[in-house]
mmCIF file of C-alpha atoms in Angstrom:
data_model
loop_
_atom_site.group_PDB
_atom_site.id
_atom_site.type_symbol
_atom_site.label_atom_id
_atom_site.label_comp_id
_atom_site.label_asym_id
_atom_site.label_seq_id
_atom_site.Cartn_x
_atom_site.Cartn_y
_atom_site.Cartn_z
ATOM 1 C CA MET N 1 -18.714 30.552 -6.294
ATOM 2 C CA ASN N 2 -15.278 31.520 -7.708
ATOM 3 C CA THR N 3 -13.502 30.175 -10.883
ATOM 4 C CA ALA N 4 -11.190 27.838 -8.973
ATOM 5 C CA ASN N 5 -14.163 26.049 -7.033
ATOM 6 C CA LYS N 6 -16.164 25.915 -10.361
ATOM 7 C CA LEU N 7 -13.404 24.002 -12.074
ATOM 8 C CA THR N 8 -13.300 21.566 -8.975
ATOM 9 C CA MET N 9 -16.972 21.294 -9.172
ATOM 10 C CA PHE N 10 -16.938 20.502 -12.746
ATOM 11 C CA ARG N 11 -14.167 17.807 -12.211
ATOM 12 C CA VAL N 12 -16.502 16.015 -9.404
ATOM 13 C CA ALA N 13 -19.260 16.233 -11.881
ATOM 14 C CA LEU N 14 -16.921 14.485 -14.724
ATOM 15 C CA ILE N 15 -16.250 11.373 -12.376
ATOM 16 C CA PRO N 16 -19.883 9.970 -13.266
ATOM 17 C CA VAL N 17 -19.327 10.774 -16.784
ATOM 18 C CA PHE N 18 -15.851 9.173 -16.788
ATOM 19 C CA LEU N 19 -17.243 6.098 -15.385
ATOM 20 C CA ALA N 20 -20.495 5.898 -17.498
ATOM 21 C CA VAL N 21 -18.389 6.145 -20.768
ATOM 22 C CA ILE N 22 -15.900 3.546 -19.631
ATOM 23 C CA TYR N 23 -18.719 1.189 -19.187
ATOM 24 C CA THR N 24 -20.316 1.827 -22.196
ATOM 25 C CA ASP N 25 -19.988 -0.940 -25.066
ATOM 26 C CA PHE N 26 -18.752 0.780 -27.950
ATOM 27 C CA SER N 27 -15.460 0.798 -29.810
ATOM 28 C CA LEU N 28 -14.375 4.417 -28.731
ATOM 29 C CA SER N 29 -15.422 4.258 -25.376
ATOM 30 C CA ARG N 30 -11.905 3.967 -23.770
ATOM 31 C CA TYR N 31 -10.861 7.039 -26.035
ATOM 32 C CA VAL N 32 -13.842 9.239 -24.922
ATOM 33 C CA ALA N 33 -13.263 8.007 -21.256
ATOM 34 C CA LEU N 34 -9.486 9.082 -21.751
ATOM 35 C CA ALA N 35 -10.515 12.428 -22.978
ATOM 36 C CA VAL N 36 -12.870 12.976 -20.080
ATOM 37 C CA PHE N 37 -10.118 11.781 -18.033
ATOM 38 C CA ILE N 38 -7.485 14.144 -19.412
ATOM 39 C CA VAL N 39 -10.038 16.909 -19.182
ATOM 40 C CA ALA N 40 -10.506 16.285 -15.535
ATOM 41 C CA CYS N 41 -6.894 16.297 -14.902
ATOM 42 C CA LEU N 42 -6.520 19.354 -16.812
ATOM 43 C CA THR N 43 -8.872 21.241 -14.318
ATOM 44 C CA ASP N 44 -7.022 19.826 -11.138
ATOM 45 C CA PHE N 45 -3.837 21.552 -12.489
ATOM 46 C CA ALA N 46 -6.131 24.966 -13.795
ATOM 47 C CA ASP N 47 -8.017 25.177 -10.726
ATOM 48 C CA GLY N 48 -4.893 25.405 -8.254
ATOM 49 C CA TYR N 49 -3.340 27.569 -10.450
ATOM 50 C CA ILE N 50 -6.284 30.011 -10.630
ATOM 51 C CA ALA N 51 -6.895 29.832 -6.867
ATOM 52 C CA ARG N 52 -2.972 30.772 -6.302
ATOM 53 C CA LYS N 53 -2.516 33.188 -8.815
ATOM 54 C CA TYR N 54 -6.045 35.105 -8.371
ATOM 55 C CA ASP N 55 -6.304 34.728 -4.461
ATOM 56 C CA GLN N 56 -9.326 32.339 -4.699
ATOM 57 C CA VAL N 57 -8.186 29.826 -2.058
ATOM 58 C CA THR N 58 -11.363 28.917 -0.067
ATOM 59 C CA ASP N 59 -11.702 26.304 2.619
ATOM 60 C CA PHE N 60 -14.435 24.984 0.341
ATOM 61 C CA GLY N 61 -11.517 24.429 -2.363
ATOM 62 C CA LYS N 62 -8.853 23.264 0.259
ATOM 63 C CA PHE N 63 -11.734 20.229 1.145
ATOM 64 C CA MET N 64 -13.247 19.531 -2.440
ATOM 65 C CA ASP N 65 -9.921 19.651 -4.725
ATOM 66 C CA PRO N 66 -8.050 16.703 -2.969
ATOM 67 C CA LEU N 67 -11.436 14.927 -2.535
ATOM 68 C CA ALA N 68 -12.372 15.279 -6.331
ATOM 69 C CA ASP N 69 -8.591 14.176 -6.987
ATOM 70 C CA LYS N 70 -9.164 11.127 -4.688
ATOM 71 C CA VAL N 71 -12.206 9.833 -6.068
ATOM 72 C CA LEU N 72 -11.335 10.508 -9.715
ATOM 73 C CA VAL N 73 -8.267 8.375 -9.381
ATOM 74 C CA THR N 74 -9.965 5.779 -7.197
ATOM 75 C CA ALA N 75 -12.714 5.105 -9.669
ATOM 76 C CA ALA N 76 -10.028 4.614 -12.371
ATOM 77 C CA LEU N 77 -8.135 2.248 -10.651
ATOM 78 C CA ALA N 78 -11.020 0.535 -9.150
ATOM 79 C CA VAL N 79 -11.940 -0.011 -13.146
ATOM 80 C CA PHE N 80 -8.685 -1.221 -13.896
ATOM 81 C CA THR N 81 -8.826 -3.795 -10.791
ATOM 82 C CA GLN N 82 -12.053 -5.276 -12.239
ATOM 83 C CA TRP N 83 -10.745 -5.511 -15.528
ATOM 84 C CA GLY N 84 -7.851 -7.215 -14.202
ATOM 85 C CA LYS N 85 -5.043 -4.532 -15.466
ATOM 86 C CA MET N 86 -4.084 -4.064 -11.829
ATOM 87 C CA PRO N 87 -4.295 -6.090 -8.721
ATOM 88 C CA ALA N 88 -6.665 -5.399 -5.894
ATOM 89 C CA TRP N 89 -3.803 -5.455 -3.478
ATOM 90 C CA ALA N 90 -2.492 -2.248 -5.248
ATOM 91 C CA LEU N 91 -5.510 -0.412 -5.282
ATOM 92 C CA ALA N 92 -5.646 -1.021 -1.525
ATOM 93 C CA VAL N 93 -2.389 0.382 -0.919
ATOM 94 C CA VAL N 94 -3.156 3.437 -2.733
ATOM 95 C CA VAL N 95 -6.615 3.871 -0.670
ATOM 96 C CA THR N 96 -4.955 2.956 2.625
ATOM 97 C CA ARG N 97 -2.090 5.747 1.701
ATOM 98 C CA GLU N 98 -4.997 8.073 0.775
ATOM 99 C CA PHE N 99 -6.609 7.500 4.223
ATOM 100 C CA ALA N 100 -3.550 7.311 6.130
ATOM 101 C CA VAL N 101 -2.394 11.093 4.748
ATOM 102 C CA THR N 102 -5.930 12.658 5.320
ATOM 103 C CA ALA N 103 -5.888 11.170 9.076
ATOM 104 C CA LEU N 104 -2.255 12.774 9.579
ATOM 105 C CA ARG N 105 -3.456 15.978 8.158
ATOM 106 C CA LEU N 106 -6.568 15.883 10.390
ATOM 107 C CA VAL N 107 -4.212 15.028 13.292
ATOM 108 C CA ALA N 108 -2.187 18.022 12.347
ATOM 109 C CA ALA N 109 -4.951 20.412 11.871
ATOM 110 C CA ASP N 110 -6.440 19.470 15.251
ATOM 111 C CA LYS N 111 -3.016 20.742 16.541
ATOM 112 C CA GLY N 112 -3.082 23.681 14.508
ATOM 113 C CA ARG N 113 -0.549 22.716 11.679
ATOM 114 C CA VAL N 114 -1.349 22.712 8.187
ATOM 115 C CA ILE N 115 0.380 20.023 6.337
ATOM 116 C CA ALA N 116 0.960 21.137 2.861
ATOM 117 C CA ALA N 117 1.279 19.269 -0.365
ATOM 118 C CA ALA N 118 4.997 17.936 -0.813
ATOM 119 C CA LYS N 119 6.746 17.681 -3.913
ATOM 120 C CA SER N 120 6.572 13.935 -3.285
ATOM 121 C CA GLY N 121 2.803 13.948 -3.112
ATOM 122 C CA LYS N 122 2.609 16.284 -6.274
ATOM 123 C CA LEU N 123 4.827 13.700 -8.215
ATOM 124 C CA LYS N 124 2.724 10.947 -7.182
ATOM 125 C CA THR N 125 -0.538 12.686 -8.521
ATOM 126 C CA ALA N 126 1.162 13.412 -11.595
ATOM 127 C CA ALA N 127 2.714 9.983 -12.022
ATOM 128 C CA THR N 128 -0.520 8.194 -11.235
ATOM 129 C CA MET N 129 -2.643 10.523 -13.763
ATOM 130 C CA ILE N 130 -0.190 9.799 -16.505
ATOM 131 C CA CYS N 131 -0.417 6.128 -15.625
ATOM 132 C CA ILE N 132 -4.239 6.059 -15.680
ATOM 133 C CA CYS N 133 -3.918 7.777 -19.096
ATOM 134 C CA VAL N 134 -1.806 4.993 -20.464
ATOM 135 C CA MET N 135 -3.607 2.199 -18.950
ATOM 136 C CA LEU N 136 -6.700 3.456 -20.434
ATOM 137 C CA LEU N 137 -5.274 2.797 -23.883
ATOM 138 C CA PRO N 138 -5.130 -1.023 -25.391
ATOM 139 C CA VAL N 139 -1.348 -1.122 -24.156
ATOM 140 C CA PRO N 140 0.372 -4.583 -23.611
ATOM 141 C CA ARG N 141 0.323 -6.244 -20.226
ATOM 142 C CA THR N 142 3.877 -4.907 -19.333
ATOM 143 C CA ALA N 143 2.782 -1.469 -19.627
ATOM 144 C CA ASP N 144 0.080 -2.048 -17.367
ATOM 145 C CA LEU N 145 2.594 -3.723 -14.711
ATOM 146 C CA LEU N 146 5.168 -0.796 -15.191
ATOM 147 C CA CYS N 147 2.521 1.579 -14.727
ATOM 148 C CA THR N 148 1.272 -0.214 -11.728
ATOM 149 C CA ALA N 149 4.676 -0.364 -10.219
ATOM 150 C CA LEU N 150 5.293 3.220 -10.715
ATOM 151 C CA ILE N 151 1.893 4.171 -9.011
ATOM 152 C CA LEU N 152 2.854 2.047 -6.088
ATOM 153 C CA VAL N 153 6.439 3.247 -5.866
ATOM 154 C CA THR N 154 5.468 6.884 -5.915
ATOM 155 C CA THR N 155 2.615 6.276 -3.519
ATOM 156 C CA VAL N 156 4.430 4.549 -0.919
ATOM 157 C CA TYR N 157 7.347 6.845 -1.234
ATOM 158 C CA SER N 158 5.259 10.119 -0.896
ATOM 159 C CA GLY N 159 3.127 8.411 2.022
ATOM 160 C CA VAL N 160 6.120 7.639 4.108
ATOM 161 C CA GLU N 161 8.035 10.728 3.689
ATOM 162 C CA TYR N 162 4.661 12.763 4.841
ATOM 163 C CA PHE N 163 4.885 10.621 7.910
ATOM 164 C CA ILE N 164 8.543 11.027 8.352
ATOM 165 C CA ARG N 165 8.454 14.637 7.977
ATOM 166 C CA ASN N 166 5.102 15.235 10.386
ATOM 167 C CA ARG N 167 5.918 12.594 12.701
ATOM 168 C CA ASP N 168 5.888 15.053 15.584
ATOM 169 C CA CYS N 169 2.115 15.434 15.227
ATOM 170 C CA LEU N 170 1.883 11.728 16.207
ATOM 171 C CA SER N 171 1.999 11.497 19.895
ATOM 172 C CA PHE N 172 1.670 7.696 21.403
ATOM 173 C CA LYS N 173 0.869 9.432 24.949
#
């Protein structure tokens, strides 16, 4: 297993650690969870950089890297929904976009096309990860609402862009 894939698997292993810490009842649990989340985010950027720079791109990495990101983000957003920091419908929008774009990629792959990550998708990921970090802090309700709005806007925009740019993959015949 190469370095990039090891970092991806490390991020996967951090997801239950993040959840265990966030649900532990001690005064610094949010801050420890934030630290774990930040480390997980940094591995996301590092594994992609290493994979491209050192020619370590693998089919395993192409599959596991986005899956690890989706599970990490969904876990954090689900916690926020449970805490009342984010409405459930907002989580549903995020999860629906992720399933829809994944399905589009599968349809495209079946037609021999690869849909690379768009800039809007990368912006969505960065904005979401930053907002999750903010929402892990004891911030005012308005900060939670602004973060939720930013997550939703970037999520919907990038999802729509993926479908518009790749609409030729979808035939309704």
